[in-house]
Amino acid sequence: MQLKKIAVIGATGYSGEELIRLLQRHTGVDLVCVTSRQNAGKSLGEVYPKFRGQKYASLQFSPSDPKAVVDSGAGIVFLALPHGLAAEFAEPLLKAGLRVIDLSADFRLKDEAVYKEFYGHDHPAPGLLAQSVYGLPELYRKEIGAANLVASPGCYPTSIILPLVPLLKARLIDPKSIVVSSMSGVSGAGRKVEADYLFVECNESVRPYSVPKHRHLSEIEQELSKAAGDKIMINFTPHLIPVNRGILSTTYASPMSGTTLEKISGVFAESYGKEPFVRLLGAEAYPDLKNVSYTNFIDIAWRHDPRTGRVILMSAEDNLVKGASGQAIQSLNLMCGLPETTGL
């Protein structure tokens, strides 16, 4: 089998590092290019001592330049860059005939006005929005396989969209009643030096942030609205918790008339029963971050509260794997015609 040549732009952030960890064990690809402005000329083994003695330890970082990526011979590129910057690379790479999987928020939204509302500036490449595919394999498997530009979802959205979409499509919950509370590990903020993310600020503490309008709300509401066939707005409160990785989301919604726990269970089984990375815990077990850490699984559980009449959905995932790099590799496998679980 001919290996697919892969590049990772922005390989020194948490998502980039996780991509390298996973690609090292991937049997269908050859990592030929990693880029970093600060570490150009250094090897992966120098920058990440944990990769010493492993498959790509001697691979040197190239400057963050589209031409260097094209010259490497890579056919598919991961953009592990901040929003706004990723689009600057996507345009020339797509023009050069490469396929792009973007882990930033630059191509997740179809409406450039919504992008400006949530991200505070005009979209840097609005002409590409129409061709981007939202990279949730469980919902858009066929479209991802044929795509040249995949917009890999955010970590919070994955944990919220996957439990809600089947119930919205089946008209089992009231779209206007949705309230979500989520908790994220500190790596969700990215590899940056800011006072809010220092150990002494985060350890032994929990705090909400970005209330009431977290940026991820834009893509969450876009995908939920699509599932419901009507515009949806939800309440979403994220919290920072003192763990390295992981997201746990709890969603509350009012059931529609005639909804039962058995119907909810049946819809989940029909939607995700054969999905390789969705584990349905049912109405008895609980999701736990320790059970999804370093994996590409999302664990989903559900309850009905007879006292309040509300449905409660619970999900857990690793924000750096299913919420970022692992999910991006799922898309890579679909684009390459490989088994979806390869390398994961």
Short mmCIF file of N, CA and C in Angstrom, two decimals, residues 155-157 180 182-190 192 196-197 206-217 236-241 246-247 319:
data_model
loop_
_atom_site.label_atom_id
_atom_site.label_comp_id
_atom_site.label_asym_id
_atom_site.label_seq_id
_atom_site.Cartn_x
_atom_site.Cartn_y
_atom_site.Cartn_z
N CYS A 155 -13.95 21.18 20.57
CA CYS A 155 -14.08 20.12 21.58
C CYS A 155 -15.42 20.19 22.31
N TYR A 156 -15.83 21.37 22.76
CA TYR A 156 -17.14 21.49 23.37
C TYR A 156 -18.26 21.09 22.40
N PRO A 157 -18.25 21.61 21.16
CA PRO A 157 -19.32 21.24 20.24
C PRO A 157 -19.48 19.74 20.03
N VAL A 180 -26.98 23.77 28.64
CA VAL A 180 -25.79 22.92 28.71
C VAL A 180 -24.79 23.50 29.70
N SER A 182 -20.82 22.59 30.82
CA SER A 182 -19.66 21.77 30.44
C SER A 182 -18.45 22.10 31.29
N MET A 183 -17.57 21.11 31.43
CA MET A 183 -16.32 21.28 32.16
C MET A 183 -15.17 20.82 31.30
N SER A 184 -14.11 21.62 31.26
CA SER A 184 -12.97 21.32 30.39
C SER A 184 -11.67 21.35 31.15
N GLY A 185 -10.75 20.45 30.76
CA GLY A 185 -9.39 20.50 31.26
C GLY A 185 -8.65 21.70 30.71
N VAL A 186 -7.53 22.03 31.33
CA VAL A 186 -6.81 23.28 31.03
C VAL A 186 -6.20 23.26 29.63
N SER A 187 -5.90 22.09 29.09
CA SER A 187 -5.32 22.03 27.74
C SER A 187 -6.28 22.56 26.69
N GLY A 188 -7.56 22.66 27.02
CA GLY A 188 -8.53 23.20 26.08
C GLY A 188 -8.25 24.64 25.71
N ALA A 189 -7.51 25.35 26.55
CA ALA A 189 -7.17 26.74 26.26
C ALA A 189 -5.98 26.87 25.33
N GLY A 190 -5.33 25.76 25.01
CA GLY A 190 -4.16 25.81 24.14
C GLY A 190 -2.88 26.03 24.92
N LYS A 192 -0.38 28.23 25.85
CA LYS A 192 -0.06 29.65 25.92
C LYS A 192 0.19 30.04 27.36
N ASP A 196 -4.36 33.25 33.81
CA ASP A 196 -5.53 32.43 34.15
C ASP A 196 -5.26 30.94 34.09
N TYR A 197 -4.20 30.54 33.36
CA TYR A 197 -3.94 29.11 33.16
C TYR A 197 -2.69 28.63 33.89
N VAL A 206 -12.45 25.63 40.44
CA VAL A 206 -13.32 25.48 39.28
C VAL A 206 -13.98 26.82 39.03
N ARG A 207 -13.99 27.27 37.76
CA ARG A 207 -14.62 28.55 37.49
C ARG A 207 -15.29 28.56 36.11
N PRO A 208 -16.42 29.25 35.99
CA PRO A 208 -17.02 29.45 34.68
C PRO A 208 -16.28 30.54 33.92
N TYR A 209 -16.47 30.57 32.62
CA TYR A 209 -15.84 31.63 31.82
C TYR A 209 -16.63 31.80 30.52
N SER A 210 -16.38 32.89 29.83
CA SER A 210 -17.02 33.19 28.54
C SER A 210 -18.54 33.02 28.59
N VAL A 211 -19.14 33.55 29.64
CA VAL A 211 -20.59 33.50 29.80
C VAL A 211 -21.14 34.89 29.46
N PRO A 212 -22.20 35.02 28.68
CA PRO A 212 -23.07 33.95 28.17
C PRO A 212 -22.79 33.57 26.71
N LYS A 213 -21.66 33.99 26.13
CA LYS A 213 -21.50 33.84 24.68
C LYS A 213 -20.13 33.29 24.33
N HIS A 214 -19.90 32.04 24.65
CA HIS A 214 -18.65 31.38 24.26
C HIS A 214 -18.62 31.24 22.74
N ARG A 215 -17.43 31.35 22.15
CA ARG A 215 -17.31 31.30 20.69
C ARG A 215 -17.85 30.02 20.08
N HIS A 216 -17.72 28.91 20.82
CA HIS A 216 -18.19 27.63 20.27
C HIS A 216 -19.70 27.57 20.13
N LEU A 217 -20.41 28.48 20.78
CA LEU A 217 -21.86 28.51 20.63
C LEU A 217 -22.27 28.64 19.17
N PHE A 236 -25.41 28.04 27.33
CA PHE A 236 -24.20 27.23 27.43
C PHE A 236 -23.23 27.88 28.41
N THR A 237 -22.87 27.14 29.46
CA THR A 237 -21.92 27.65 30.45
C THR A 237 -20.73 26.71 30.55
N PRO A 238 -19.56 27.12 30.05
CA PRO A 238 -18.35 26.31 30.19
C PRO A 238 -17.63 26.60 31.51
N HIS A 239 -16.94 25.60 32.02
CA HIS A 239 -16.16 25.74 33.26
C HIS A 239 -14.76 25.19 33.05
N LEU A 240 -13.79 25.82 33.66
CA LEU A 240 -12.42 25.32 33.67
C LEU A 240 -12.21 24.50 34.93
N ILE A 241 -11.71 23.27 34.75
CA ILE A 241 -11.46 22.40 35.91
C ILE A 241 -9.98 22.00 35.94
N GLY A 246 -9.73 16.56 28.89
CA GLY A 246 -11.05 15.97 29.07
C GLY A 246 -12.15 17.02 29.08
N ILE A 247 -13.30 16.64 28.56
CA ILE A 247 -14.51 17.47 28.62
C ILE A 247 -15.67 16.61 29.06
N ASN A 319 -10.62 16.08 25.13
CA ASN A 319 -10.70 17.27 24.27
C ASN A 319 -9.59 17.33 23.24
#
